[in-house]
mmCIF file of C-alpha atoms in Angstrom:
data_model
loop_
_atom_site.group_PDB
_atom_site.id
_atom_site.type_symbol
_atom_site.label_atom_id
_atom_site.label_comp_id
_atom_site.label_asym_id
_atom_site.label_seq_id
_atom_site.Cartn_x
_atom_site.Cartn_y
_atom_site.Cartn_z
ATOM 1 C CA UNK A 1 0.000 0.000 0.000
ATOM 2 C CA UNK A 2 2.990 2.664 0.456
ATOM 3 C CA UNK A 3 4.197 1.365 -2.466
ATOM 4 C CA UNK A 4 1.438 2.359 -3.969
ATOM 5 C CA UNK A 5 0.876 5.832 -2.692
ATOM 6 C CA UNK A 6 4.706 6.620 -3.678
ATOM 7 C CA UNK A 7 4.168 5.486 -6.907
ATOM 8 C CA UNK A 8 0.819 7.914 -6.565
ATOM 9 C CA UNK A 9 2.775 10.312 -5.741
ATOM 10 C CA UNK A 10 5.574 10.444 -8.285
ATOM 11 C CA UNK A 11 2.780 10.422 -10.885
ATOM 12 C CA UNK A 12 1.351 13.386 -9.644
ATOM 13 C CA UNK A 13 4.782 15.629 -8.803
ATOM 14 C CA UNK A 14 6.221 14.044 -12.684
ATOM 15 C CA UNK A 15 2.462 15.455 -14.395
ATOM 16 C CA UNK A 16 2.853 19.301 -12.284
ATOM 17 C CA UNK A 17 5.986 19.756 -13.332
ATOM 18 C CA UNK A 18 4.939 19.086 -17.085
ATOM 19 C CA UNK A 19 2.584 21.568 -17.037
ATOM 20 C CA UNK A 20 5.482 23.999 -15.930
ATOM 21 C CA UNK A 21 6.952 23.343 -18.994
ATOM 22 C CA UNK A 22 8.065 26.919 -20.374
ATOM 23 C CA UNK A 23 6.935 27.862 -24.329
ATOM 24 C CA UNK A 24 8.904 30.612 -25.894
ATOM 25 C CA UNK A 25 7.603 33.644 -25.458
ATOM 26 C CA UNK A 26 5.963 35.796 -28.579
ATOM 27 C CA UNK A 27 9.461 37.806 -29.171
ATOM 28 C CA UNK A 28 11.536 34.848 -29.548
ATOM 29 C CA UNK A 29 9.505 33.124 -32.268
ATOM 30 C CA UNK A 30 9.021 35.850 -34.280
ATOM 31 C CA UNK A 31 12.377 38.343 -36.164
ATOM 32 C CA UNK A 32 11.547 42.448 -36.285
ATOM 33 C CA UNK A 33 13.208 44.347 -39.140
ATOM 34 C CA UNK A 34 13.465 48.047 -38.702
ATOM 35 C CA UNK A 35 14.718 50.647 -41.050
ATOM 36 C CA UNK A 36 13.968 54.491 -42.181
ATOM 37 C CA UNK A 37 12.703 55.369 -45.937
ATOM 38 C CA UNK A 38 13.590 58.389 -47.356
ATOM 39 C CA UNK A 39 13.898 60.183 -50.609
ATOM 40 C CA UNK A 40 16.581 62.886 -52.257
ATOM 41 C CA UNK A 41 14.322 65.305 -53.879
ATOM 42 C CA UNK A 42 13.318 68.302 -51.640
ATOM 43 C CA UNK A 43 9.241 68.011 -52.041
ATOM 44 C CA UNK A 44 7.313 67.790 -49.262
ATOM 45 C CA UNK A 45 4.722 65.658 -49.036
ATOM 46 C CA UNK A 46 0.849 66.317 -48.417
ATOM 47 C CA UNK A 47 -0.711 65.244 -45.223
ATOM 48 C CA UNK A 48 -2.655 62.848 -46.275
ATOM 49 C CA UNK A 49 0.217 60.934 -48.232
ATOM 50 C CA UNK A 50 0.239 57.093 -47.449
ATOM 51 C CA UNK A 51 3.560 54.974 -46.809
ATOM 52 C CA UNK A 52 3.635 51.108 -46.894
ATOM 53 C CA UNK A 53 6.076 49.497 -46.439
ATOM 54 C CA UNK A 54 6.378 45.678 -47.237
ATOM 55 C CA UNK A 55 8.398 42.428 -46.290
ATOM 56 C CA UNK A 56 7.925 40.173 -48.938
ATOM 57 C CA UNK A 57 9.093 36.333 -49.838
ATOM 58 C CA UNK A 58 10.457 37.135 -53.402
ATOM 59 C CA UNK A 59 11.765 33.704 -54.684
ATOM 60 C CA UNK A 60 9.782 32.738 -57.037
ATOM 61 C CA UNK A 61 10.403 34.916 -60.583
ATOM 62 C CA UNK A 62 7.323 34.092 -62.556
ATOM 63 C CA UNK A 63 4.722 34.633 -59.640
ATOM 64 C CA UNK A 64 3.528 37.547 -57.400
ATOM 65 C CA UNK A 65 5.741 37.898 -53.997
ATOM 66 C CA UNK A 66 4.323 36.703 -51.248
ATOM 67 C CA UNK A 67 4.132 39.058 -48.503
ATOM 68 C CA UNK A 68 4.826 38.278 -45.104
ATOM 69 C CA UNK A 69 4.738 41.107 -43.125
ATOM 70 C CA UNK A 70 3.370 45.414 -44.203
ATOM 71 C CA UNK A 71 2.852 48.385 -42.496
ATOM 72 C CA UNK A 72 0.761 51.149 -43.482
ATOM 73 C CA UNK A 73 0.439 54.860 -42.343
ATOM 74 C CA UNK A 74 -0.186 58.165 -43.175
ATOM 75 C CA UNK A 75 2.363 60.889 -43.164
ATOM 76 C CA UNK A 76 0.258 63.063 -40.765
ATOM 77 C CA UNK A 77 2.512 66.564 -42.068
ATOM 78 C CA UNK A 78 5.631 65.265 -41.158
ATOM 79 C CA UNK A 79 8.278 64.082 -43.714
ATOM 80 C CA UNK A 80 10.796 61.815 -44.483
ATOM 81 C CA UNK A 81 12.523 59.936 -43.235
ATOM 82 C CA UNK A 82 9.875 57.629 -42.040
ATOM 83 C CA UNK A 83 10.762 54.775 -39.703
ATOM 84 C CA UNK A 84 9.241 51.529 -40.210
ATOM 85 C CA UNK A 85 8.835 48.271 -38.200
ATOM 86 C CA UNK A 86 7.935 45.035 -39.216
ATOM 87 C CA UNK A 87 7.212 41.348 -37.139
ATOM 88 C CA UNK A 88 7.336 38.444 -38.990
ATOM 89 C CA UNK A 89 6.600 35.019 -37.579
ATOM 90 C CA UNK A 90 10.110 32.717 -37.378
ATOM 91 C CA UNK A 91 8.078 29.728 -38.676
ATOM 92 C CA UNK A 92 6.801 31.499 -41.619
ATOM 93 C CA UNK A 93 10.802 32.524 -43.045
ATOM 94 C CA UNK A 94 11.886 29.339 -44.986
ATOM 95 C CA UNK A 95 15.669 29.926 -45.066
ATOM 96 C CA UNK A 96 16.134 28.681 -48.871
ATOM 97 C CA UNK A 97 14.067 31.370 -49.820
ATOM 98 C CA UNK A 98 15.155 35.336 -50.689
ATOM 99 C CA UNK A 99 12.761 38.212 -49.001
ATOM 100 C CA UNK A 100 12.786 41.374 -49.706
ATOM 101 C CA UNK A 101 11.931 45.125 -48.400
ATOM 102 C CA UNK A 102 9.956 47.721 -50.453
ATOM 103 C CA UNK A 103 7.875 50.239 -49.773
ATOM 104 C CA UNK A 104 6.003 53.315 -51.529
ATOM 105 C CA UNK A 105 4.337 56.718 -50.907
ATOM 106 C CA UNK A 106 0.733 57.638 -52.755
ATOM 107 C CA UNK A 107 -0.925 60.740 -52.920
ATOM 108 C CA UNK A 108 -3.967 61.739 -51.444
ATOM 109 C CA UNK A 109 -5.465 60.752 -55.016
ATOM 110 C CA UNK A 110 -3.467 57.235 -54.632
ATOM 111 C CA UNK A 111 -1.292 58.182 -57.377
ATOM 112 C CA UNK A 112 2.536 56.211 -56.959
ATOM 113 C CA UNK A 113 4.533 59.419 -55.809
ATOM 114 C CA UNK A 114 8.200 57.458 -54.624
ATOM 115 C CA UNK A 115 9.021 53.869 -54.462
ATOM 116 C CA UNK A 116 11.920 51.889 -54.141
ATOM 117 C CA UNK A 117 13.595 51.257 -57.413
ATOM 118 C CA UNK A 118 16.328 48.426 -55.886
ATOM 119 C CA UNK A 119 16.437 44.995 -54.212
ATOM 120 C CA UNK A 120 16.446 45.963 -50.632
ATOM 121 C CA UNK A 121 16.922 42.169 -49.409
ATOM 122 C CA UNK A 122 17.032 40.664 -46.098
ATOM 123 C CA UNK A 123 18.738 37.932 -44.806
ATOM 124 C CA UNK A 124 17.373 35.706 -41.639
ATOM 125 C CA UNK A 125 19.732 34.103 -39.434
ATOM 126 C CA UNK A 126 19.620 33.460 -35.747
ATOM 127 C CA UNK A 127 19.131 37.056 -34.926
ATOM 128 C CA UNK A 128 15.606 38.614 -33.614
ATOM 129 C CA UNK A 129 16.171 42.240 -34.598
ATOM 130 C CA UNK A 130 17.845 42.989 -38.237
ATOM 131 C CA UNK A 131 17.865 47.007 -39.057
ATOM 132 C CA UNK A 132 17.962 47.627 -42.933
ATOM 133 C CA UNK A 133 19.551 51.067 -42.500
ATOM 134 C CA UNK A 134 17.965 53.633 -44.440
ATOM 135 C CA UNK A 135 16.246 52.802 -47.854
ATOM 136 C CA UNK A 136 16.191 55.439 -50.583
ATOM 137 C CA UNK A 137 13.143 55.884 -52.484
ATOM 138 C CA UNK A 138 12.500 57.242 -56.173
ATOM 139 C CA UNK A 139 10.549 59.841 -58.057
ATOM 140 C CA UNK A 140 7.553 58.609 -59.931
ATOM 141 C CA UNK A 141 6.785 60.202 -63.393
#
């Protein structure tokens, strides 16, 4: 009968201290990339311009990117440079695959005023914070 309750007993202390198990928390399963966009040309933008910025999967040539993580504001009055943050989920960054920053500023009319003309890409290792620097944005026509 002790035998028993020891054996009881064990079971019980084993099954608490499974449940104390520790997960990960959010910030380490998911990498933030920061940066700043900006533009040469001295014209300021209207209020009610809109920035987006996007993190996007581009490996594939002959289809659309597959975007993983955007952020979209309005400028508010102020002007560049903008800063920009964006969380992506660790599971979702496949580490054969090539991603990509872009990002763009529309009018109040939603006509393309600046975007970013090069290959801003980002590479994933074991860090949790990667900062792109600034990225320069082009005049539209």
């Amino acid at each position: 009968m002790v035998r028993l309750t020891h054996m009881l007993a064990a079971g019980v202390a084993a099954a608490a201290l499974a449940g104390c198990a520790t997960t990960p928390a959010p910030a380490e399963q998911s990498v933030t990339v920061t940066g700043s966009i900006a533009y040469r040309e001295r014209i300021a933008l209207p209020p009610t311009a809109q920035i987006e910025v996007s993190l996007d999967d581009v490996s594939l040539a002959d289809a659309p990117a597959r975007n993983l993580a955007r952020q979209i504001f309005k400028a508010d009055g102020k002007q560049v440079p903008f800063a920009f943050t964006l969380t992506v989920d660790k599971a979702r960054i496949e580490p054969r695959n090539s991603y990509a920053v872009s990002a763009r500023i529309t009018g109040p009319d939603g006509k393309l005023m600046f975007i970013t003309d090069m290959r801003n890409s980002v590479t994933f290792d074991s860090r949790s914070a990667i900062d792109m620097g600034t990225l320069q944005l082009v005049r539209t026509p």
